Amino acid sequence: MKKIVPEQKISPVKFYFDDGRLKVLSEVNIKNSRDTENIRQALDAIIQQGNALIESLINSNCDKRLLESVTNIRKNLEEDTNIVKTGLMNISCSSISSQFEQELPSAINGMLKGFTASVHLYISQFPAWEQFVENAANTEFDRADVGTILSAADGLAKNLSQLEDHVDDNVPKSILLLRHAIESPEIFSKRAAFALLRTVENLVAKVYQYGAEFLDDTIKSVSKGTSSAISKATIIAILSFTVANAAQLSTVVVKIGEMHWMHEATLMIQRQLDAITR
């Protein structure tokens, strides 16, 4: 399994297990060391810009979705974590703001456009965002593909939220945040669809890596390490949920060379699950 399942890739969200509990991994953005001071100054200016915009939105009694969108971007910028997630939030904010453009004063519309443009310029300095954009541009989705991705993401979020003792609530919340950036299979951003698929891929990879070690020990009747942190029934439940939803993506991942591993690994995990649940 270690030879098949890759390390997690650049995406809005990555995951890890902490003493048997599945959590969202916090990452520090990698910056160009030559431009550190300029990047810091730009970030400070954008955060101030966001603060002024949030205050104006509060006073305007705008739709709460728009206020939440701007607030989330500001928060992610302040925490300086996962530039790809910030980029996707910014795309979503631009989409939401266009929906309410007629309802807002022209001054606030101008502030919104200025803020999202500033964020776009800021994230464009980061190698991770550039690589993500390039990967998304090289991927083709049709409506059926996006519908399949949405279904798998919804299923994972719903299933994992039922295992709150061993899955941090930020895991399903993060999946749903990305899922809601896609309006429907008919109306979608290629970057948003790719971000959701890549995040699901990372989740599947981490669960398979962790679960495969547990299952190998169980089958050999020498269960050690992971079994003390998480019960056999729980890891089987997490794996079963993941396998069921990952299997839905088989028609999508076969189109993307670097994701072919998911189909093969899903079949292997399913065989291991069958062996210990007979």
PDB file of C-alpha atoms in Angstrom:
ATOM      1  CA  MET A   1       0.000   0.000   0.000  1.00  0.00           C
ATOM      2  CA  LYS A   2       2.876   2.384   0.776  1.00  0.00           C
ATOM      3  CA  LYS A   3       4.122   1.958  -2.784  1.00  0.00           C
ATOM      4  CA  ILE A   4       0.716   2.846  -4.228  1.00  0.00           C
ATOM      5  CA  VAL A   5      -0.645   5.632  -2.040  1.00  0.00           C
ATOM      6  CA  PRO A   6       1.148   8.969  -2.611  1.00  0.00           C
ATOM      7  CA  GLU A   7       1.907  11.696  -0.121  1.00  0.00           C
ATOM      8  CA  GLN A   8      -0.721  14.419   0.137  1.00  0.00           C
ATOM      9  CA  LYS A   9      -0.585  17.006  -2.629  1.00  0.00           C
ATOM     10  CA  ILE A  10      -1.071  20.759  -2.875  1.00  0.00           C
ATOM     11  CA  SER A  11      -4.705  21.509  -2.094  1.00  0.00           C
ATOM     12  CA  PRO A  12      -6.851  23.744   0.120  1.00  0.00           C
ATOM     13  CA  VAL A  13      -6.883  21.111   2.882  1.00  0.00           C
ATOM     14  CA  LYS A  14      -4.591  18.334   4.105  1.00  0.00           C
ATOM     15  CA  PHE A  15      -5.209  15.838   6.911  1.00  0.00           C
ATOM     16  CA  TYR A  16      -3.424  13.860   9.613  1.00  0.00           C
ATOM     17  CA  PHE A  17      -4.131  11.443  12.462  1.00  0.00           C
ATOM     18  CA  ASP A  18      -3.344  12.585  15.996  1.00  0.00           C
ATOM     19  CA  ASP A  19      -3.572   9.775  18.543  1.00  0.00           C
ATOM     20  CA  GLY A  20      -6.212   8.037  16.475  1.00  0.00           C
ATOM     21  CA  ARG A  21      -8.200  11.185  15.674  1.00  0.00           C
ATOM     22  CA  LEU A  22      -8.491  12.471  12.092  1.00  0.00           C
ATOM     23  CA  LYS A  23      -7.792  16.215  11.934  1.00  0.00           C
ATOM     24  CA  VAL A  24      -7.163  19.049   9.478  1.00  0.00           C
ATOM     25  CA  LEU A  25      -3.463  19.844   9.073  1.00  0.00           C
ATOM     26  CA  SER A  26      -2.391  23.462   9.524  1.00  0.00           C
ATOM     27  CA  GLU A  27       0.330  24.548   7.123  1.00  0.00           C
ATOM     28  CA  VAL A  28       2.548  27.612   7.033  1.00  0.00           C
ATOM     29  CA  ASN A  29       2.783  29.208   3.603  1.00  0.00           C
ATOM     30  CA  ILE A  30       6.148  28.979   1.850  1.00  0.00           C
ATOM     31  CA  LYS A  31       7.207  32.429   0.693  1.00  0.00           C
ATOM     32  CA  ASN A  32       9.909  33.717  -1.609  1.00  0.00           C
ATOM     33  CA  SER A  33      12.625  34.593   0.909  1.00  0.00           C
ATOM     34  CA  ARG A  34      13.798  37.533  -1.212  1.00  0.00           C
ATOM     35  CA  ASP A  35      10.392  39.204  -0.976  1.00  0.00           C
ATOM     36  CA  THR A  36       9.549  38.443   2.656  1.00  0.00           C
ATOM     37  CA  GLU A  37       9.320  42.075   3.752  1.00  0.00           C
ATOM     38  CA  ASN A  38       7.257  43.144   0.735  1.00  0.00           C
ATOM     39  CA  ILE A  39       4.901  40.191   1.219  1.00  0.00           C
ATOM     40  CA  ARG A  40       4.450  41.048   4.895  1.00  0.00           C
ATOM     41  CA  GLN A  41       3.651  44.674   4.093  1.00  0.00           C
ATOM     42  CA  ALA A  42       1.198  43.643   1.373  1.00  0.00           C
ATOM     43  CA  LEU A  43      -0.500  41.239   3.769  1.00  0.00           C
ATOM     44  CA  ASP A  44      -0.867  43.906   6.450  1.00  0.00           C
ATOM     45  CA  ALA A  45      -2.407  46.280   3.910  1.00  0.00           C
ATOM     46  CA  ILE A  46      -4.891  43.679   2.652  1.00  0.00           C
ATOM     47  CA  ILE A  47      -5.947  42.770   6.201  1.00  0.00           C
ATOM     48  CA  GLN A  48      -6.609  46.465   6.924  1.00  0.00           C
ATOM     49  CA  GLN A  49      -8.525  46.662   3.655  1.00  0.00           C
ATOM     50  CA  GLY A  50     -10.564  43.642   4.757  1.00  0.00           C
ATOM     51  CA  ASN A  51     -11.296  45.172   8.154  1.00  0.00           C
ATOM     52  CA  ALA A  52     -12.665  48.335   6.542  1.00  0.00           C
ATOM     53  CA  LEU A  53     -14.759  46.291   4.131  1.00  0.00           C
ATOM     54  CA  ILE A  54     -16.192  44.131   6.912  1.00  0.00           C
ATOM     55  CA  GLU A  55     -17.189  47.224   8.894  1.00  0.00           C
ATOM     56  CA  SER A  56     -18.920  48.671   5.828  1.00  0.00           C
ATOM     57  CA  LEU A  57     -20.726  45.396   5.130  1.00  0.00           C
ATOM     58  CA  ILE A  58     -21.976  45.210   8.716  1.00  0.00           C
ATOM     59  CA  ASN A  59     -23.347  48.727   8.503  1.00  0.00           C
ATOM     60  CA  SER A  60     -24.972  48.003   5.131  1.00  0.00           C
ATOM     61  CA  ASN A  61     -27.046  45.107   6.508  1.00  0.00           C
ATOM     62  CA  CYS A  62     -25.920  42.970   3.544  1.00  0.00           C
ATOM     63  CA  ASP A  63     -26.609  39.264   3.054  1.00  0.00           C
ATOM     64  CA  LYS A  64     -24.768  37.328   5.758  1.00  0.00           C
ATOM     65  CA  ARG A  65     -23.155  35.002   3.197  1.00  0.00           C
ATOM     66  CA  LEU A  66     -21.194  37.895   1.747  1.00  0.00           C
ATOM     67  CA  LEU A  67     -20.070  39.091   5.163  1.00  0.00           C
ATOM     68  CA  GLU A  68     -19.037  35.552   6.164  1.00  0.00           C
ATOM     69  CA  SER A  69     -17.097  35.146   2.934  1.00  0.00           C
ATOM     70  CA  VAL A  70     -15.025  38.287   3.464  1.00  0.00           C
ATOM     71  CA  THR A  71     -14.555  37.501   7.158  1.00  0.00           C
ATOM     72  CA  ASN A  72     -13.268  33.996   6.364  1.00  0.00           C
ATOM     73  CA  ILE A  73     -10.736  35.362   3.876  1.00  0.00           C
ATOM     74  CA  ARG A  74      -9.523  37.919   6.406  1.00  0.00           C
ATOM     75  CA  LYS A  75      -9.191  35.194   9.056  1.00  0.00           C
ATOM     76  CA  ASN A  76      -7.224  32.904   6.739  1.00  0.00           C
ATOM     77  CA  LEU A  77      -4.899  35.771   5.812  1.00  0.00           C
ATOM     78  CA  GLU A  78      -4.314  36.625   9.478  1.00  0.00           C
ATOM     79  CA  GLU A  79      -3.491  32.999  10.303  1.00  0.00           C
ATOM     80  CA  ASP A  80      -1.229  32.802   7.215  1.00  0.00           C
ATOM     81  CA  THR A  81      -2.206  29.201   6.492  1.00  0.00           C
ATOM     82  CA  ASN A  82      -2.812  27.351   3.213  1.00  0.00           C
ATOM     83  CA  ILE A  83      -2.645  29.908   0.437  1.00  0.00           C
ATOM     84  CA  VAL A  84      -4.616  27.608  -1.885  1.00  0.00           C
ATOM     85  CA  LYS A  85      -7.578  27.666   0.490  1.00  0.00           C
ATOM     86  CA  THR A  86      -7.380  31.458   0.590  1.00  0.00           C
ATOM     87  CA  GLY A  87      -7.382  31.550  -3.200  1.00  0.00           C
ATOM     88  CA  LEU A  88     -10.480  29.387  -3.428  1.00  0.00           C
ATOM     89  CA  MET A  89     -12.234  31.503  -0.798  1.00  0.00           C
ATOM     90  CA  ASN A  90     -11.428  34.569  -2.875  1.00  0.00           C
ATOM     91  CA  ILE A  91     -12.931  33.022  -6.022  1.00  0.00           C
ATOM     92  CA  SER A  92     -16.053  32.135  -4.065  1.00  0.00           C
ATOM     93  CA  CYS A  93     -16.257  35.656  -2.618  1.00  0.00           C
ATOM     94  CA  SER A  94     -16.070  37.183  -6.095  1.00  0.00           C
ATOM     95  CA  SER A  95     -18.897  34.943  -7.222  1.00  0.00           C
ATOM     96  CA  ILE A  96     -21.064  35.765  -4.201  1.00  0.00           C
ATOM     97  CA  SER A  97     -20.432  39.512  -4.460  1.00  0.00           C
ATOM     98  CA  SER A  98     -21.542  39.536  -8.110  1.00  0.00           C
ATOM     99  CA  GLN A  99     -24.886  38.049  -7.023  1.00  0.00           C
ATOM    100  CA  PHE A 100     -25.559  40.967  -4.649  1.00  0.00           C
ATOM    101  CA  GLU A 101     -24.029  43.758  -6.700  1.00  0.00           C
ATOM    102  CA  GLN A 102     -27.399  45.384  -7.404  1.00  0.00           C
ATOM    103  CA  GLU A 103     -28.308  45.388  -3.708  1.00  0.00           C
ATOM    104  CA  LEU A 104     -25.186  47.165  -2.452  1.00  0.00           C
ATOM    105  CA  PRO A 105     -24.061  50.802  -2.663  1.00  0.00           C
ATOM    106  CA  SER A 106     -21.556  51.487  -5.423  1.00  0.00           C
ATOM    107  CA  ALA A 107     -18.907  52.417  -2.830  1.00  0.00           C
ATOM    108  CA  ILE A 108     -19.099  48.976  -1.191  1.00  0.00           C
ATOM    109  CA  ASN A 109     -19.098  47.237  -4.575  1.00  0.00           C
ATOM    110  CA  GLY A 110     -15.900  49.109  -5.331  1.00  0.00           C
ATOM    111  CA  MET A 111     -14.387  48.045  -2.007  1.00  0.00           C
ATOM    112  CA  LEU A 112     -15.309  44.425  -2.684  1.00  0.00           C
ATOM    113  CA  LYS A 113     -13.726  44.425  -6.121  1.00  0.00           C
ATOM    114  CA  GLY A 114     -10.632  46.126  -4.760  1.00  0.00           C
ATOM    115  CA  PHE A 115     -10.319  43.633  -1.912  1.00  0.00           C
ATOM    116  CA  THR A 116     -10.691  40.495  -4.058  1.00  0.00           C
ATOM    117  CA  ALA A 117      -8.282  41.956  -6.647  1.00  0.00           C
ATOM    118  CA  SER A 118      -5.715  42.638  -3.910  1.00  0.00           C
ATOM    119  CA  VAL A 119      -6.063  39.113  -2.539  1.00  0.00           C
ATOM    120  CA  HIS A 120      -5.642  37.698  -6.048  1.00  0.00           C
ATOM    121  CA  LEU A 121      -2.426  39.652  -6.584  1.00  0.00           C
ATOM    122  CA  TYR A 122      -1.156  38.603  -3.145  1.00  0.00           C
ATOM    123  CA  ILE A 123      -1.726  34.854  -3.581  1.00  0.00           C
ATOM    124  CA  SER A 124      -0.196  34.950  -7.071  1.00  0.00           C
ATOM    125  CA  GLN A 125       3.221  35.404  -5.418  1.00  0.00           C
ATOM    126  CA  PHE A 126       3.144  31.943  -3.868  1.00  0.00           C
ATOM    127  CA  PRO A 127       4.539  28.864  -5.694  1.00  0.00           C
ATOM    128  CA  ALA A 128       1.852  26.607  -4.201  1.00  0.00           C
ATOM    129  CA  TRP A 129      -0.945  28.677  -5.754  1.00  0.00           C
ATOM    130  CA  GLU A 130       0.825  28.797  -9.123  1.00  0.00           C
ATOM    131  CA  GLN A 131       1.231  25.018  -9.138  1.00  0.00           C
ATOM    132  CA  PHE A 132      -2.374  24.480  -8.087  1.00  0.00           C
ATOM    133  CA  VAL A 133      -3.660  26.776 -10.849  1.00  0.00           C
ATOM    134  CA  GLU A 134      -1.507  24.981 -13.428  1.00  0.00           C
ATOM    135  CA  ASN A 135      -2.748  21.557 -12.328  1.00  0.00           C
ATOM    136  CA  ALA A 136      -6.360  22.720 -12.397  1.00  0.00           C
ATOM    137  CA  ALA A 137      -5.928  24.201 -15.874  1.00  0.00           C
ATOM    138  CA  ASN A 138      -4.629  20.872 -17.175  1.00  0.00           C
ATOM    139  CA  THR A 139      -7.662  18.969 -15.880  1.00  0.00           C
ATOM    140  CA  GLU A 140     -10.895  18.642 -17.835  1.00  0.00           C
ATOM    141  CA  PHE A 141     -14.251  18.039 -16.136  1.00  0.00           C
ATOM    142  CA  ASP A 142     -17.706  17.614 -17.606  1.00  0.00           C
ATOM    143  CA  ARG A 143     -21.029  17.944 -15.804  1.00  0.00           C
ATOM    144  CA  ALA A 144     -21.148  14.239 -14.981  1.00  0.00           C
ATOM    145  CA  ASP A 145     -17.654  14.400 -13.440  1.00  0.00           C
ATOM    146  CA  VAL A 146     -18.576  17.355 -11.238  1.00  0.00           C
ATOM    147  CA  GLY A 147     -21.795  15.661 -10.150  1.00  0.00           C
ATOM    148  CA  THR A 148     -19.779  12.590  -9.152  1.00  0.00           C
ATOM    149  CA  ILE A 149     -17.258  14.689  -7.208  1.00  0.00           C
ATOM    150  CA  LEU A 150     -20.053  16.502  -5.371  1.00  0.00           C
ATOM    151  CA  SER A 151     -21.762  13.227  -4.479  1.00  0.00           C
ATOM    152  CA  ALA A 152     -18.557  11.695  -3.117  1.00  0.00           C
ATOM    153  CA  ALA A 153     -17.717  14.825  -1.110  1.00  0.00           C
ATOM    154  CA  ASP A 154     -21.228  15.043   0.347  1.00  0.00           C
ATOM    155  CA  GLY A 155     -21.077  11.377   1.289  1.00  0.00           C
ATOM    156  CA  LEU A 156     -17.713  11.690   3.005  1.00  0.00           C
ATOM    157  CA  ALA A 157     -18.754  14.774   4.957  1.00  0.00           C
ATOM    158  CA  LYS A 158     -21.989  13.140   6.099  1.00  0.00           C
ATOM    159  CA  ASN A 159     -20.386   9.814   7.010  1.00  0.00           C
ATOM    160  CA  LEU A 160     -17.371  11.257   8.839  1.00  0.00           C
ATOM    161  CA  SER A 161     -19.543  13.650  10.843  1.00  0.00           C
ATOM    162  CA  GLN A 162     -21.135  10.553  12.407  1.00  0.00           C
ATOM    163  CA  LEU A 163     -17.755   9.546  13.893  1.00  0.00           C
ATOM    164  CA  GLU A 164     -17.221  12.648  16.012  1.00  0.00           C
ATOM    165  CA  ASP A 165     -15.275  10.727  18.680  1.00  0.00           C
ATOM    166  CA  HIS A 166     -12.504   9.979  16.187  1.00  0.00           C
ATOM    167  CA  VAL A 167     -12.973  12.622  13.463  1.00  0.00           C
ATOM    168  CA  ASP A 168     -12.507  16.300  14.274  1.00  0.00           C
ATOM    169  CA  ASP A 169     -15.529  18.346  13.158  1.00  0.00           C
ATOM    170  CA  ASN A 170     -13.256  20.554  11.028  1.00  0.00           C
ATOM    171  CA  VAL A 171     -12.748  17.613   8.663  1.00  0.00           C
ATOM    172  CA  PRO A 172     -16.332  17.420   7.323  1.00  0.00           C
ATOM    173  CA  LYS A 173     -16.685  21.212   7.655  1.00  0.00           C
ATOM    174  CA  SER A 174     -13.637  21.765   5.432  1.00  0.00           C
ATOM    175  CA  ILE A 175     -15.015  19.414   2.796  1.00  0.00           C
ATOM    176  CA  LEU A 176     -18.407  21.132   2.834  1.00  0.00           C
ATOM    177  CA  LEU A 177     -16.809  24.591   2.627  1.00  0.00           C
ATOM    178  CA  LEU A 178     -15.155  23.596  -0.643  1.00  0.00           C
ATOM    179  CA  ARG A 179     -18.238  21.752  -1.827  1.00  0.00           C
ATOM    180  CA  HIS A 180     -20.379  24.873  -1.427  1.00  0.00           C
ATOM    181  CA  ALA A 181     -18.000  26.798  -3.712  1.00  0.00           C
ATOM    182  CA  ILE A 182     -19.584  24.800  -6.556  1.00  0.00           C
ATOM    183  CA  GLU A 183     -23.128  25.946  -7.251  1.00  0.00           C
ATOM    184  CA  SER A 184     -24.142  22.868  -9.261  1.00  0.00           C
ATOM    185  CA  PRO A 185     -22.809  20.406 -11.855  1.00  0.00           C
ATOM    186  CA  GLU A 186     -24.040  22.879 -14.477  1.00  0.00           C
ATOM    187  CA  ILE A 187     -22.432  25.971 -12.937  1.00  0.00           C
ATOM    188  CA  PHE A 188     -18.909  25.412 -11.651  1.00  0.00           C
ATOM    189  CA  SER A 189     -15.396  26.831 -11.614  1.00  0.00           C
ATOM    190  CA  LYS A 190     -12.753  24.384 -12.839  1.00  0.00           C
ATOM    191  CA  ARG A 191     -10.482  25.499  -9.992  1.00  0.00           C
ATOM    192  CA  ALA A 192     -13.207  24.906  -7.403  1.00  0.00           C
ATOM    193  CA  ALA A 193     -13.981  21.445  -8.786  1.00  0.00           C
ATOM    194  CA  PHE A 194     -10.307  20.507  -8.878  1.00  0.00           C
ATOM    195  CA  ALA A 195      -9.793  21.820  -5.335  1.00  0.00           C
ATOM    196  CA  LEU A 196     -12.611  19.660  -4.005  1.00  0.00           C
ATOM    197  CA  LEU A 197     -11.376  16.566  -5.851  1.00  0.00           C
ATOM    198  CA  ARG A 198      -7.781  17.101  -4.703  1.00  0.00           C
ATOM    199  CA  THR A 199      -8.918  17.548  -1.098  1.00  0.00           C
ATOM    200  CA  VAL A 200     -10.930  14.320  -1.254  1.00  0.00           C
ATOM    201  CA  GLU A 201      -7.877  12.602  -2.752  1.00  0.00           C
ATOM    202  CA  ASN A 202      -5.735  13.788   0.177  1.00  0.00           C
ATOM    203  CA  LEU A 203      -8.301  12.543   2.675  1.00  0.00           C
ATOM    204  CA  VAL A 204      -8.500   9.155   0.972  1.00  0.00           C
ATOM    205  CA  ALA A 205      -4.697   8.897   0.911  1.00  0.00           C
ATOM    206  CA  LYS A 206      -4.310   9.650   4.610  1.00  0.00           C
ATOM    207  CA  VAL A 207      -7.119   7.300   5.677  1.00  0.00           C
ATOM    208  CA  TYR A 208      -5.802   4.480   3.474  1.00  0.00           C
ATOM    209  CA  GLN A 209      -2.246   4.891   4.778  1.00  0.00           C
ATOM    210  CA  TYR A 210      -3.364   4.839   8.390  1.00  0.00           C
ATOM    211  CA  GLY A 211      -5.981   2.145   7.936  1.00  0.00           C
ATOM    212  CA  ALA A 212      -3.791  -0.198   5.891  1.00  0.00           C
ATOM    213  CA  GLU A 213      -1.245  -0.410   8.713  1.00  0.00           C
ATOM    214  CA  PHE A 214      -4.013  -1.253  11.148  1.00  0.00           C
ATOM    215  CA  LEU A 215      -5.550  -3.887   8.882  1.00  0.00           C
ATOM    216  CA  ASP A 216      -2.196  -5.530   8.195  1.00  0.00           C
ATOM    217  CA  ASP A 217      -1.654  -5.910  11.934  1.00  0.00           C
ATOM    218  CA  THR A 218      -5.184  -7.193  12.450  1.00  0.00           C
ATOM    219  CA  ILE A 219      -4.950  -9.799   9.721  1.00  0.00           C
ATOM    220  CA  LYS A 220      -1.627 -11.024  11.150  1.00  0.00           C
ATOM    221  CA  SER A 221      -3.182 -11.106  14.635  1.00  0.00           C
ATOM    222  CA  VAL A 222      -0.440  -8.899  16.016  1.00  0.00           C
ATOM    223  CA  SER A 223      -2.370  -5.677  16.311  1.00  0.00           C
ATOM    224  CA  LYS A 224      -0.154  -3.049  17.823  1.00  0.00           C
ATOM    225  CA  GLY A 225       0.223   0.738  17.890  1.00  0.00           C
ATOM    226  CA  THR A 226      -2.862   1.975  16.082  1.00  0.00           C
ATOM    227  CA  SER A 227      -5.194  -0.382  17.897  1.00  0.00           C
ATOM    228  CA  SER A 228      -4.370   1.316  21.182  1.00  0.00           C
ATOM    229  CA  ALA A 229      -5.379   4.689  19.793  1.00  0.00           C
ATOM    230  CA  ILE A 230      -8.440   3.704  17.825  1.00  0.00           C
ATOM    231  CA  SER A 231     -10.725   0.678  18.005  1.00  0.00           C
ATOM    232  CA  LYS A 232     -10.999  -1.947  15.294  1.00  0.00           C
ATOM    233  CA  ALA A 233     -14.672  -1.123  14.796  1.00  0.00           C
ATOM    234  CA  THR A 234     -13.951   2.592  14.360  1.00  0.00           C
ATOM    235  CA  ILE A 235     -11.124   2.201  11.856  1.00  0.00           C
ATOM    236  CA  ILE A 236     -13.254  -0.245   9.889  1.00  0.00           C
ATOM    237  CA  ALA A 237     -16.089   2.302   9.882  1.00  0.00           C
ATOM    238  CA  ILE A 238     -13.797   5.125   8.685  1.00  0.00           C
ATOM    239  CA  LEU A 239     -12.301   2.900   6.000  1.00  0.00           C
ATOM    240  CA  SER A 240     -15.676   1.577   4.880  1.00  0.00           C
ATOM    241  CA  PHE A 241     -17.089   5.092   4.515  1.00  0.00           C
ATOM    242  CA  THR A 242     -13.987   6.239   2.643  1.00  0.00           C
ATOM    243  CA  VAL A 243     -13.929   3.209   0.329  1.00  0.00           C
ATOM    244  CA  ALA A 244     -17.621   3.592  -0.524  1.00  0.00           C
ATOM    245  CA  ASN A 245     -17.254   7.240  -1.481  1.00  0.00           C
ATOM    246  CA  ALA A 246     -13.863   6.861  -3.181  1.00  0.00           C
ATOM    247  CA  ALA A 247     -15.303   4.077  -5.344  1.00  0.00           C
ATOM    248  CA  GLN A 248     -17.764   6.606  -6.793  1.00  0.00           C
ATOM    249  CA  LEU A 249     -14.827   8.562  -8.191  1.00  0.00           C
ATOM    250  CA  SER A 250     -13.466   5.718 -10.327  1.00  0.00           C
ATOM    251  CA  THR A 251     -14.862   7.225 -13.550  1.00  0.00           C
ATOM    252  CA  VAL A 252     -13.257  10.569 -12.745  1.00  0.00           C
ATOM    253  CA  VAL A 253      -9.800   9.539 -11.484  1.00  0.00           C
ATOM    254  CA  VAL A 254      -9.128   7.310 -14.511  1.00  0.00           C
ATOM    255  CA  LYS A 255      -9.052  10.522 -16.575  1.00  0.00           C
ATOM    256  CA  ILE A 256      -6.301  12.026 -14.426  1.00  0.00           C
ATOM    257  CA  GLY A 257      -2.998  10.184 -14.617  1.00  0.00           C
ATOM    258  CA  GLU A 258      -1.688  11.133 -11.183  1.00  0.00           C
ATOM    259  CA  MET A 259      -4.920   9.945  -9.527  1.00  0.00           C
ATOM    260  CA  HIS A 260      -5.003   6.428 -10.993  1.00  0.00           C
ATOM    261  CA  TRP A 261      -3.657   5.092  -7.716  1.00  0.00           C
ATOM    262  CA  MET A 262      -6.979   5.725  -5.980  1.00  0.00           C
ATOM    263  CA  HIS A 263      -8.861   3.065  -7.944  1.00  0.00           C
ATOM    264  CA  GLU A 264      -6.242   0.367  -7.313  1.00  0.00           C
ATOM    265  CA  ALA A 265      -5.824   1.248  -3.637  1.00  0.00           C
ATOM    266  CA  THR A 266      -9.600   1.250  -3.090  1.00  0.00           C
ATOM    267  CA  LEU A 267      -9.851  -2.290  -4.441  1.00  0.00           C
ATOM    268  CA  MET A 268      -6.988  -3.430  -2.184  1.00  0.00           C
ATOM    269  CA  ILE A 269      -8.514  -1.870   0.920  1.00  0.00           C
ATOM    270  CA  GLN A 270     -11.883  -3.410   0.079  1.00  0.00           C
ATOM    271  CA  ARG A 271     -10.287  -6.858  -0.124  1.00  0.00           C
ATOM    272  CA  GLN A 272      -8.628  -6.317   3.264  1.00  0.00           C
ATOM    273  CA  LEU A 273     -11.933  -5.218   4.782  1.00  0.00           C
ATOM    274  CA  ASP A 274     -13.655  -8.286   3.360  1.00  0.00           C
ATOM    275  CA  ALA A 275     -10.973 -10.515   4.873  1.00  0.00           C
ATOM    276  CA  ILE A 276     -11.532  -9.289   8.432  1.00  0.00           C
ATOM    277  CA  THR A 277     -15.299  -8.803   8.370  1.00  0.00           C
ATOM    278  CA  ARG A 278     -16.334 -12.225   7.042  1.00  0.00           C
TER     279      ARG A 278
END
